XYZ file of C-alpha atoms in Angstrom:
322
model
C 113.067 101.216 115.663
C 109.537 100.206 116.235
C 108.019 96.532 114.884
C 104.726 96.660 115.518
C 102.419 95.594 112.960
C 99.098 95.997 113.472
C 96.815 93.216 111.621
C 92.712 92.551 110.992
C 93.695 89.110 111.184
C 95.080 87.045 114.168
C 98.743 86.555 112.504
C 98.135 82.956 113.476
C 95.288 83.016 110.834
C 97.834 84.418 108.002
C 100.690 81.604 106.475
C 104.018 83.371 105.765
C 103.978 86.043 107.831
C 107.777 87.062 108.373
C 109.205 86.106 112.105
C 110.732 89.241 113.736
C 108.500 91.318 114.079
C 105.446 92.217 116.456
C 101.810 91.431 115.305
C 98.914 93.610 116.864
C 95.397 92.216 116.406
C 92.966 94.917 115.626
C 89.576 95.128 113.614
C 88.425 98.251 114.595
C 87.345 97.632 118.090
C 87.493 100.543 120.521
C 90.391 99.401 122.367
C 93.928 99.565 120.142
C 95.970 96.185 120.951
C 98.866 98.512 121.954
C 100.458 102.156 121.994
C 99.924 103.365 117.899
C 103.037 105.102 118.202
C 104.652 102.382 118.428
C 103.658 101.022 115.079
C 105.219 100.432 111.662
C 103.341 99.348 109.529
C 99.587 99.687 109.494
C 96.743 96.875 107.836
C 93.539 98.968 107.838
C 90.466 96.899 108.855
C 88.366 96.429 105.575
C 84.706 97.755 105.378
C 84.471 99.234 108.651
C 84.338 102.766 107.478
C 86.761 105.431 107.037
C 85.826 106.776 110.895
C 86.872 103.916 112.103
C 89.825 103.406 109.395
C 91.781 106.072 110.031
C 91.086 106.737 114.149
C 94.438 105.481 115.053
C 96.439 107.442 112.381
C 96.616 110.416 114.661
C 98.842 108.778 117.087
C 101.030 106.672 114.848
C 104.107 108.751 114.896
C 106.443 105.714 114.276
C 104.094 104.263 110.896
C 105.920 103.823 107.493
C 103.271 101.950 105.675
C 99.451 102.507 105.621
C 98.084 99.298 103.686
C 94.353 99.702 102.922
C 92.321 95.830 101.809
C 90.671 97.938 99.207
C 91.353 98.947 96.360
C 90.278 102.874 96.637
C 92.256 104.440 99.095
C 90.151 107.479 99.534
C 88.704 106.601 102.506
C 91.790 106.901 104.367
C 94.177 109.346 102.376
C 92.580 112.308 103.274
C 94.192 111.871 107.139
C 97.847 111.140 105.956
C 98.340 114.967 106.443
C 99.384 114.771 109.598
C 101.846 112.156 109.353
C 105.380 112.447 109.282
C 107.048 112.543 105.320
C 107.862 109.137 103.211
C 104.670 107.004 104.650
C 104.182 105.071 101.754
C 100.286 104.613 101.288
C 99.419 100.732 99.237
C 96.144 99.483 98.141
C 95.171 96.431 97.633
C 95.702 95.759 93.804
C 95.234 91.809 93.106
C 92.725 91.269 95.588
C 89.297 92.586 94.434
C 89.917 92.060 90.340
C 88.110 89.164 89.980
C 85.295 89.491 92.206
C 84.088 93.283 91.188
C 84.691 92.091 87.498
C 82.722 89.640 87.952
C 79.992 91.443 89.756
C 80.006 94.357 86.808
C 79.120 91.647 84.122
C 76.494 90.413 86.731
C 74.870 93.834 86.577
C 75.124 94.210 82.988
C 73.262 90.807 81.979
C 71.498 91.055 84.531
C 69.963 94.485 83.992
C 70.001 93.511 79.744
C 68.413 90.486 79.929
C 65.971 91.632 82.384
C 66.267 89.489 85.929
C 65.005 91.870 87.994
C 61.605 91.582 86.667
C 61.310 87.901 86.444
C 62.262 87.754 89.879
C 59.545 90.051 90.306
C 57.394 88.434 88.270
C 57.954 84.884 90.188
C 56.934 86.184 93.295
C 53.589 86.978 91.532
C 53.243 83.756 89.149
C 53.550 85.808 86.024
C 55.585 84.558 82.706
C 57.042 87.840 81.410
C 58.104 86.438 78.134
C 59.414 88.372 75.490
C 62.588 89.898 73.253
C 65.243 91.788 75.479
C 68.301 93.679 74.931
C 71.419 91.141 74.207
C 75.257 91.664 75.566
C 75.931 90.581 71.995
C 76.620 92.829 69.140
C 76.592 95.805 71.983
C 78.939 98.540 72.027
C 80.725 98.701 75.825
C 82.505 101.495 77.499
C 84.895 100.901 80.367
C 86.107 104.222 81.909
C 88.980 103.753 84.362
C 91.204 101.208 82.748
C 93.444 100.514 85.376
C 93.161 96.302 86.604
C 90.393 95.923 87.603
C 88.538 97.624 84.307
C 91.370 95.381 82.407
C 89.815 92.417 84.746
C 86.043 93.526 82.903
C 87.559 93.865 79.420
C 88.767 89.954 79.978
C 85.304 88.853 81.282
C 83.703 90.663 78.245
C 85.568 88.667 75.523
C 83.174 85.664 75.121
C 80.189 87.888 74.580
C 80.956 88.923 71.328
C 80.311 92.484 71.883
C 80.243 94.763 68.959
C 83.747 96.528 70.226
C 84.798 97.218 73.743
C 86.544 101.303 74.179
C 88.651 101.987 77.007
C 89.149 105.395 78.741
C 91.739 106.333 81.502
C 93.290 109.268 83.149
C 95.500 109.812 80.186
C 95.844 108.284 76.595
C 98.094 105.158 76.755
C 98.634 101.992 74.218
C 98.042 98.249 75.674
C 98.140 94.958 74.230
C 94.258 94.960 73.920
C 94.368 98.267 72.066
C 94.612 102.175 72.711
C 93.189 103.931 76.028
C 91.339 107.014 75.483
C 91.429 109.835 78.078
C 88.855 111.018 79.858
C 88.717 114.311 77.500
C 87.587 112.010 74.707
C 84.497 110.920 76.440
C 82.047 113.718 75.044
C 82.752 111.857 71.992
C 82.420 108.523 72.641
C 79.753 108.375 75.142
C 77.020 108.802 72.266
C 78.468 105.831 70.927
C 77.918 103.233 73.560
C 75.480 100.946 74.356
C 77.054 100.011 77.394
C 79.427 102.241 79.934
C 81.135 100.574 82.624
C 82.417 102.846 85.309
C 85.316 101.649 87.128
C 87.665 105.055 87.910
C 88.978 105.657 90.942
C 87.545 108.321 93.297
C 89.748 111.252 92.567
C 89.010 114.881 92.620
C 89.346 114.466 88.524
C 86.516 111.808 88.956
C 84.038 113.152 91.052
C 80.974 113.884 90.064
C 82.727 113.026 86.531
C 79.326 111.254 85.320
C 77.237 114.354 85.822
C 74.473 116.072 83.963
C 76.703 116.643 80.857
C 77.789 113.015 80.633
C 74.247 111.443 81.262
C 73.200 113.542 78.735
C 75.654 112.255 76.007
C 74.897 108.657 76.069
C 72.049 107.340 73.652
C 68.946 106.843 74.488
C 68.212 103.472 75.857
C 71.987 102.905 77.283
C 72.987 101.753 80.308
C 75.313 103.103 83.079
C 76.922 100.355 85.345
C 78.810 101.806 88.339
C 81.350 99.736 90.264
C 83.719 102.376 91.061
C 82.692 104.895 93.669
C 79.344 106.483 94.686
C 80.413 110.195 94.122
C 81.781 109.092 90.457
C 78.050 109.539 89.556
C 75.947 112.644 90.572
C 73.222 111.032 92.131
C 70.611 113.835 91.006
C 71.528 114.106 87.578
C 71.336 110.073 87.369
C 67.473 109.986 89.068
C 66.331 112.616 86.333
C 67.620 110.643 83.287
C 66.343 107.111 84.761
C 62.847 108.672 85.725
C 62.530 110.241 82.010
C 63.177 106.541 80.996
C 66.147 107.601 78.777
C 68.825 105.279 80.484
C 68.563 102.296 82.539
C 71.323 101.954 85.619
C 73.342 99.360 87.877
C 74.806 100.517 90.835
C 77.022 98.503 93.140
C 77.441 101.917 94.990
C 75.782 104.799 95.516
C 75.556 108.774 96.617
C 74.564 108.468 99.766
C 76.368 104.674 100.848
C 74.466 103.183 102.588
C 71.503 104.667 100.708
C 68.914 105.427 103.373
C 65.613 103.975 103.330
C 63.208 106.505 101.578
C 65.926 107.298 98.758
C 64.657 107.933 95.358
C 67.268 105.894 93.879
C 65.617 102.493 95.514
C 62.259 102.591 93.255
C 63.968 104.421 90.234
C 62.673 103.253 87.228
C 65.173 101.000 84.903
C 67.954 101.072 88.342
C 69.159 98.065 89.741
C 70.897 98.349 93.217
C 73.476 95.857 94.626
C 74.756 97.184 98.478
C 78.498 97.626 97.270
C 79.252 93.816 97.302
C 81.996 93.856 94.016
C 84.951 92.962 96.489
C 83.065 90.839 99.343
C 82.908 87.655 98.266
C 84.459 84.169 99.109
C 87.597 85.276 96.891
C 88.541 88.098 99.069
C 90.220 86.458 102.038
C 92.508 83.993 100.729
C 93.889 87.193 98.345
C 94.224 89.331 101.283
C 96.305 87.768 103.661
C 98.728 86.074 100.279
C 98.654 89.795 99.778
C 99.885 90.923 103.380
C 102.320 87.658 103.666
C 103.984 89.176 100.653
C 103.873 92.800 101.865
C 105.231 92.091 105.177
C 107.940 90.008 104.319
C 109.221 92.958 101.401
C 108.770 95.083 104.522
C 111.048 93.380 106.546
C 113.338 92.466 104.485
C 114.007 96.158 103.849
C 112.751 95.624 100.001
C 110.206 98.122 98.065
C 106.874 97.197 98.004
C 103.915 96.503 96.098
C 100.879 98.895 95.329
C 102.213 102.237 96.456
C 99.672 104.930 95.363
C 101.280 107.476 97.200
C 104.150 108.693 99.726
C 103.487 111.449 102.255
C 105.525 114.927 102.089
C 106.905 115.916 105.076
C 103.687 115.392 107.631
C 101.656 118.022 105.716
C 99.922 116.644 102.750
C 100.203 113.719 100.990
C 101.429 113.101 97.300
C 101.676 111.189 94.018
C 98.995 109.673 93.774
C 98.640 107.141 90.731
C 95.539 106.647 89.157
């Protein structure tokens, strides 16, 4: 039975890796470190594209587990197809909580309080003093409830916001309070001040804040996206913000990377950040506990962590969890 398991990392540069088996070095280069049918188990190389992600899935015959360092796995899913049935497909839940929680408050001060234009008004000596919108006493809307909304919802609880709703797939009750689903939006979107979008990319999701749900939130509310680009319909988005109805934050985007020239850039009320939630210093250290733990339940013959899906029989893959 084939060992090979192919890292980002030199396995010298990862503590705990199991003994045993065969480590492969490979970030994407355009060399593989070795024959990909010969391996197992499969660490995709994290924010090199999914071009580059999923080039060697065609010839790994032999793979079992696909493990992505991000946690949307729809950059690579889409080529599973091909691969033989019971590949068990893991994101990387417990890595990139923190970090993208932390960047979606960023955004949401931020963009509130009004940074972007005293940076701007810094470079040109001007004191823009004045009243601005507060976090406090604000209504917020997380949509896509899974951990790393959860991780927002914590983050939010010392800014005494007016009440914090949660929305998911499907209704559900947690120890903060009930989940919504996403058919109850039309009915709470008018309500918030705030709505934080943090759904995975799904074919439920795309293009799920669209003309219709732009057009439900008040006036004067803001959008913060630090889900996925296509969550958002881009054009729909640039005709509320250039009305002046609704202000936006966008960690990603539709296009990614946005091209110079795009509307989006000099939108009125938009603040852009280039899809940074997961990159920071926090990352690393999270990842390679993460594949330590992974790899050892792997060869010890144990299940594993973070399976979002298992393929059927090398024609399409299934069960995905939101």
């Amino acid at each position: 039975m084939t060992s090979d398991i192919w890292l980002p990392y030199p396995a010298d540069e990862i503590e705990g890796l199991p003994e045993g088996l065969d480590y492969r070095y490979w970030d994407g280069q355009d060399d593989f470190p070795a024959d990909p049918a010969d391996c197992a188990f499969y660490v995709v190389p994290y924010l090199k594209g999914p071009k580059i992600s999923v080039r060697p899935l065609a010839g790994m015959t032999s793979v079992r587990v696909v493990q992505t360092l991000s946690a949307g796995t729809d950059h690579v899913a889409p080529a599973l197809g091909g691969l033989p049935g019971g590949v068990r497909l893991c994101n990387a839940k417990g890595v990139h909580e923190a970090s993208t929680a932390e960047l979606a408050l960023a955004l949401v001060l931020a963009s509130l309080r009004g940074i972007p234009g005293f940076v701007r008004g810094q470079e040109r000596e001007e004191w823009r003093s004045g009243f601005y919108p507060a976090l406090a006493d604000k209504s917020v809307l997380i949509v896509g409830h899974g951990s790393i909304g959860a991780a927002i919802e914590d983050r939010l609880a010392p800014f005494e916001c007016a009440r914090v709703v949660r929305v998911a797939r499907s209704a559900r009750t947690t120890e903060r309070g009930p989940v919504h689903a996403l058919a109850d939006l039309p009915e709470l979107l008018p309500e918030a001040d705030v709505v934080i979008l943090s759904t995975p990319l799904t074919p439920e999701t795309k293009g799920l804040a669209g003309a219709d749900f732009l057009a439900r939130m008040k006036d004067g509310a803001l959008l913060v996206n630090v889900a996925r680009g296509a969550v958002v319909d881009t054009k729909a988005l640039l005709a509320e913000v250039e009305r002046g109805r609704i202000t936006a934050a966008l960690d990603v985007t539709d296009p990614e990377p946005l091209p110079a020239g795009h509307p989006l850039w000099h939108a009125p009320g938009v603040l852009i950040s280039p899809h940074v939630g997961g990159s920071t210093s926090a990352f690393l250290p999270r990842a390679k506990r993460l594949l330590a733990r992974q790899l050892t339940r792997f060869a010890a013959g144990e299940e594993l962590d973070n399976v979002v899906l298992t393929t059927e029989g090398g024609t399409r893959p299934a069960g995905a969890g939101e």
